[in-house]
């Protein structure tokens, strides 16, 4: 079979040997290529688009596009995409996300931002951090990443709850759903972590109305999608104190413009979309095994449901 690796040039030297090793381990004879001159000969694509205007319609015989990204929403905006698409779910990405989320939860739990902005000659302090087991961390998004992050945060001692599109009776924490469920999570949470996909149902899920329902002084960590937050509403809530502080890793426009209000806000920590980077070593294992599943006639894992956008 012929597999096209379509991603940034800088990734090829790292991914090529790792993918070849994984396909050899699976006893699959493959030709791994970057040559796009004969698109009809390509059976599979391992994909992280380096440009926005890729014409995928020419790959008429492709059985599966295996994304190197966890979120499919940007790929689904390509009108030429008609092939089955599988998103990336791999332990390296999960590990980096859990480390990021735990770090930011502790950052806000310990009011680290207060010390960052404290006057340099100020030593008096009338506040000490409460115990983790007295504070609730709410996860908006209770999928694979959300539940993995919640488990790690819970191990530290925090109370964890979640909110998702529908009921999740088998989740390892209490998961609410629907409008009333969102209200419950907002009212209970001292820290809110957003790990939502970008869909019509999740766009602006945090807006002026829902932020007003939140526990006063809530802290927010957004490591999912920038579209989940109404930026003007969040800035107003930060200014009023309804939201005490925020870590924002994702934005509607990336890179975030230098003059964006978030960059200068004293209660906001901006990070440049670094919460969960795909790890080549573990991603290659998943990509090769998922392609092998399809080659055996089995259903690939983590196929994207286009009606849900994830």
Coordinates of C-alpha atoms in Angstrom, one line a residue:
X1 CA 0.0 0.0 0.0
X2 CA 1.1 3.6 -0.6
X3 CA 0.8 6.1 2.2
X4 CA 1.3 9.8 1.8
X5 CA 2.8 11.8 4.7
X6 CA 1.3 15.3 4.2
X7 CA 2.6 17.6 6.9
X8 CA 5.2 20.3 7.6
X9 CA 8.6 19.6 6.1
X10 CA 10.2 19.8 9.6
X11 CA 8.2 16.7 10.8
X12 CA 9.3 14.3 8.0
X13 CA 12.8 13.4 9.4
X14 CA 11.2 12.5 12.8
X15 CA 8.1 10.7 11.5
X16 CA 9.6 8.8 8.6
X17 CA 11.8 6.3 10.6
X18 CA 9.2 6.0 13.4
X19 CA 6.4 5.2 10.9
X20 CA 8.5 2.7 8.9
X21 CA 9.4 0.9 12.1
X22 CA 5.8 0.6 13.2
X23 CA 4.6 -0.7 9.8
X24 CA 7.4 -3.2 9.8
X25 CA 6.4 -4.3 13.3
X26 CA 2.9 -4.9 12.0
X27 CA 4.3 -6.8 9.0
X28 CA 2.8 -4.4 6.6
X29 CA 4.5 -3.7 3.3
X30 CA 4.1 0.0 2.6
X31 CA 5.6 2.7 0.5
X32 CA 5.7 5.9 2.7
X33 CA 6.0 8.9 0.4
X34 CA 5.8 12.7 0.2
X35 CA 5.3 12.6 -3.6
X36 CA 1.9 14.0 -4.7
X37 CA 2.5 13.7 -8.4
X38 CA 0.3 10.6 -8.7
X39 CA -2.6 11.2 -6.3
X40 CA -4.6 8.2 -7.7
X41 CA -2.0 5.8 -6.4
X42 CA -2.3 6.9 -2.7
X43 CA -4.2 4.5 -0.4
X44 CA -3.9 6.4 2.9
X45 CA -2.9 9.9 4.1
X46 CA -1.2 10.7 7.4
X47 CA -2.2 14.4 7.6
X48 CA -1.4 17.6 9.4
X49 CA -2.0 20.3 6.8
X50 CA 0.8 22.7 6.2
X51 CA -1.6 25.0 4.2
X52 CA -5.2 25.8 4.2
X53 CA -6.1 25.2 0.6
X54 CA -5.1 21.6 0.1
X55 CA -7.2 19.9 -2.6
X56 CA -8.0 16.5 -1.2
X57 CA -10.5 15.7 -4.0
X58 CA -7.7 14.4 -6.2
X59 CA -7.0 11.5 -3.8
X60 CA -9.9 9.5 -5.2
X61 CA -8.7 6.1 -3.9
X62 CA -7.8 7.1 -0.4
X63 CA -9.5 4.8 2.2
X64 CA -8.7 6.8 5.3
X65 CA -7.1 10.1 6.2
X66 CA -5.4 9.7 9.6
X67 CA -5.0 13.1 11.2
X68 CA -2.1 14.0 13.5
X69 CA -4.3 16.4 15.4
X70 CA -6.8 15.7 18.2
X71 CA -9.3 18.3 17.0
X72 CA -10.8 17.9 13.5
X73 CA -12.7 21.2 13.2
X74 CA -10.1 23.0 11.1
X75 CA -9.7 20.0 8.8
X76 CA -13.5 19.7 8.3
X77 CA -13.6 23.3 7.0
X78 CA -11.8 22.0 3.9
X79 CA -14.7 21.6 1.3
X80 CA -12.6 19.0 -0.7
X81 CA -12.5 16.6 2.2
X82 CA -14.8 13.6 1.4
X83 CA -12.7 10.7 2.7
X84 CA -13.2 9.1 6.1
X85 CA -11.2 11.0 8.7
X86 CA -9.8 9.7 12.0
X87 CA -8.6 12.0 14.7
X88 CA -5.5 11.4 16.7
X89 CA -5.8 9.9 20.2
X90 CA -2.5 8.9 21.6
X91 CA -1.0 8.6 25.1
X92 CA 1.7 11.2 24.6
X93 CA -0.8 13.9 23.7
X94 CA -2.9 12.9 26.7
X95 CA 0.1 13.1 29.0
X96 CA 1.1 16.6 27.9
X97 CA -2.5 17.8 28.3
X98 CA -2.9 16.3 31.7
X99 CA 0.4 17.9 32.8
X100 CA -0.7 21.3 31.4
X101 CA -4.1 21.2 33.0
X102 CA -2.8 20.1 36.4
X103 CA -0.2 22.8 36.3
X104 CA -2.8 25.5 35.5
X105 CA -5.3 24.2 38.0
X106 CA -2.6 24.5 40.7
X107 CA -1.6 27.9 39.4
X108 CA -5.1 29.3 40.0
X109 CA -5.7 27.2 43.2
X110 CA -2.6 28.8 44.8
X111 CA -3.4 32.3 43.5
X112 CA 0.0 32.4 41.8
X113 CA -1.2 35.3 39.6
X114 CA -1.6 37.4 42.7
X115 CA 2.1 37.0 43.6
X116 CA 3.1 37.7 40.0
X117 CA 1.3 41.1 40.1
X118 CA 2.0 41.9 43.7
X119 CA 4.0 45.1 44.2
X120 CA 7.7 44.3 44.7
X121 CA 7.8 46.0 48.1
X122 CA 4.7 44.3 49.5
X123 CA 5.3 41.4 52.0
X124 CA 2.0 41.4 54.0
X125 CA -0.5 38.8 52.8
X126 CA -3.8 37.9 54.4
X127 CA -4.6 34.8 52.4
X128 CA -3.5 31.2 52.4
X129 CA -4.5 28.5 50.0
X130 CA -7.4 26.2 51.1
X131 CA -7.0 22.4 50.8
X132 CA -7.6 21.0 47.4
X133 CA -10.3 18.7 48.8
X134 CA -12.4 21.7 49.6
X135 CA -12.4 23.0 46.0
X136 CA -14.3 21.9 42.9
X137 CA -12.8 21.8 39.4
X138 CA -15.4 21.6 36.7
X139 CA -14.5 20.2 33.3
X140 CA -16.5 21.4 30.4
X141 CA -15.9 18.6 28.0
X142 CA -15.8 15.0 29.4
X143 CA -14.3 13.1 26.5
X144 CA -11.0 11.2 26.4
X145 CA -8.9 14.2 27.3
X146 CA -11.4 15.7 29.8
X147 CA -11.7 12.5 31.8
X148 CA -8.0 11.8 31.7
X149 CA -7.3 15.4 33.1
X150 CA -10.0 15.1 35.7
X151 CA -8.6 11.8 37.0
X152 CA -5.1 13.4 37.5
X153 CA -6.6 16.5 39.1
X154 CA -8.8 14.3 41.4
X155 CA -5.7 12.3 42.5
X156 CA -4.2 15.6 43.9
X157 CA -7.4 15.9 46.0
X158 CA -9.7 18.2 44.2
X159 CA -13.4 17.5 43.8
X160 CA -14.1 17.0 40.1
X161 CA -17.3 17.2 38.1
X162 CA -17.9 17.4 34.3
X163 CA -20.3 18.6 31.7
X164 CA -20.9 17.0 28.2
X165 CA -23.3 17.0 25.3
X166 CA -25.1 14.0 26.6
X167 CA -25.3 11.6 29.7
X168 CA -22.1 9.7 30.6
X169 CA -23.1 7.2 33.2
X170 CA -19.8 5.3 33.0
X171 CA -17.6 8.4 33.5
X172 CA -15.2 8.3 36.5
X173 CA -16.8 11.5 37.8
X174 CA -20.2 13.0 38.0
X175 CA -21.0 14.4 34.6
X176 CA -23.9 16.8 34.0
X177 CA -25.5 17.6 30.6
X178 CA -27.9 20.0 29.0
X179 CA -28.6 23.6 30.0
X180 CA -29.5 22.7 33.6
X181 CA -26.4 20.6 33.9
X182 CA -24.2 23.4 32.7
X183 CA -25.8 25.7 35.3
X184 CA -25.0 23.2 38.0
X185 CA -21.3 22.9 37.0
X186 CA -20.9 26.7 36.8
X187 CA -22.5 27.2 40.2
X188 CA -20.2 24.6 41.9
X189 CA -16.9 25.1 40.3
X190 CA -14.0 27.1 41.8
X191 CA -12.0 26.4 38.7
X192 CA -13.4 25.7 35.2
X193 CA -11.4 23.8 32.6
X194 CA -12.6 23.9 29.0
X195 CA -11.7 21.0 26.8
X196 CA -14.6 21.3 24.4
X197 CA -14.5 20.6 20.6
X198 CA -15.6 23.4 18.3
X199 CA -19.2 22.8 17.3
X200 CA -22.3 24.9 16.9
X201 CA -23.4 23.6 20.3
X202 CA -20.2 24.7 22.1
X203 CA -19.5 28.0 20.5
X204 CA -19.7 30.8 23.1
X205 CA -20.7 28.4 25.8
X206 CA -19.1 30.9 28.1
X207 CA -20.9 34.1 27.5
X208 CA -22.3 37.0 29.5
X209 CA -25.3 35.0 30.6
X210 CA -23.5 31.8 31.6
X211 CA -20.5 33.6 33.2
X212 CA -23.1 35.4 35.4
X213 CA -24.2 32.0 36.7
X214 CA -20.7 31.0 37.6
X215 CA -19.4 30.9 41.2
X216 CA -18.1 34.4 41.9
X217 CA -14.3 34.5 41.6
X218 CA -14.1 31.5 39.4
X219 CA -10.8 30.8 37.6
X220 CA -10.9 29.6 34.0
X221 CA -8.5 27.4 32.0
X222 CA -9.2 27.1 28.3
X223 CA -7.2 24.4 26.5
X224 CA -9.9 23.3 24.1
X225 CA -11.0 25.8 21.5
X226 CA -11.1 29.6 21.5
X227 CA -14.5 29.6 20.0
X228 CA -16.0 28.3 23.2
X229 CA -15.6 31.7 24.9
X230 CA -17.3 35.0 24.1
X231 CA -14.1 37.1 24.5
X232 CA -15.9 40.4 25.2
X233 CA -17.9 38.7 27.9
X234 CA -14.9 37.1 29.5
X235 CA -13.0 40.4 29.6
X236 CA -15.9 42.1 31.2
X237 CA -16.2 39.4 33.8
X238 CA -12.5 39.6 34.5
X239 CA -12.7 43.4 35.0
X240 CA -15.7 43.0 37.4
X241 CA -14.1 40.3 39.4
X242 CA -16.8 37.7 38.6
X243 CA -13.9 35.8 37.0
X244 CA -10.8 36.0 39.2
X245 CA -8.2 34.9 36.6
X246 CA -7.7 32.9 33.5
X247 CA -5.2 30.8 31.5
X248 CA -6.0 30.9 27.8
X249 CA -4.1 28.5 25.4
X250 CA -6.4 28.7 22.4
X251 CA -8.0 31.6 20.6
X252 CA -10.3 32.5 17.7
X253 CA -7.3 34.0 15.9
X254 CA -3.9 32.4 16.1
X255 CA -1.3 33.7 16.5
X256 CA -3.0 36.0 19.0
X257 CA -2.4 39.6 17.8
X258 CA 0.1 41.6 19.8
X259 CA -2.5 44.3 20.6
X260 CA -5.2 41.8 21.8
X261 CA -6.6 42.8 25.2
X262 CA -5.8 39.4 26.6
X263 CA -2.1 40.0 26.2
X264 CA -2.1 43.0 28.5
X265 CA -4.7 42.0 31.0
X266 CA -3.2 41.5 34.5
X267 CA -5.4 38.6 35.3
X268 CA -4.8 36.6 32.2
X269 CA -2.0 34.1 31.4
X270 CA -1.7 33.7 27.6
X271 CA 0.1 30.5 26.4
X272 CA 0.6 30.0 22.6
X273 CA -1.4 26.8 22.0
X274 CA 1.1 24.5 23.7
X275 CA -1.2 22.5 26.0
X276 CA -1.0 19.3 24.0
X277 CA 1.4 18.7 21.2
X278 CA 1.3 15.5 19.2
X279 CA 4.2 13.3 20.2
X280 CA 5.8 11.6 17.2
X281 CA 6.8 8.3 18.9
X282 CA 3.3 7.5 20.3
X283 CA 1.4 9.1 17.4
X284 CA 3.2 6.8 14.9
X285 CA 2.1 3.7 16.9
X286 CA -1.6 4.8 16.7
X287 CA -1.4 5.9 13.0
X288 CA 0.1 2.7 11.9
X289 CA -2.2 0.5 13.9
X290 CA -5.3 2.4 12.7
X291 CA -4.3 2.1 9.1
X292 CA -3.6 -1.6 9.7
X293 CA -7.1 -1.9 11.1
X294 CA -8.6 -0.5 7.9
X295 CA -6.4 -2.7 5.8
X296 CA -7.7 -5.8 7.6
X297 CA -11.3 -4.7 6.9
X298 CA -11.9 -3.5 10.5
X299 CA -13.4 -0.1 11.4
X300 CA -10.7 2.5 12.2
X301 CA -10.7 4.0 15.7
X302 CA -11.9 7.5 16.4
X303 CA -13.5 8.2 13.1
X304 CA -14.9 11.8 13.0
X305 CA -18.7 12.1 13.0
X306 CA -19.2 15.1 10.6
X307 CA -22.7 15.8 12.0
X308 CA -21.1 16.4 15.4
X309 CA -17.8 18.0 14.2
X310 CA -15.7 15.6 16.2

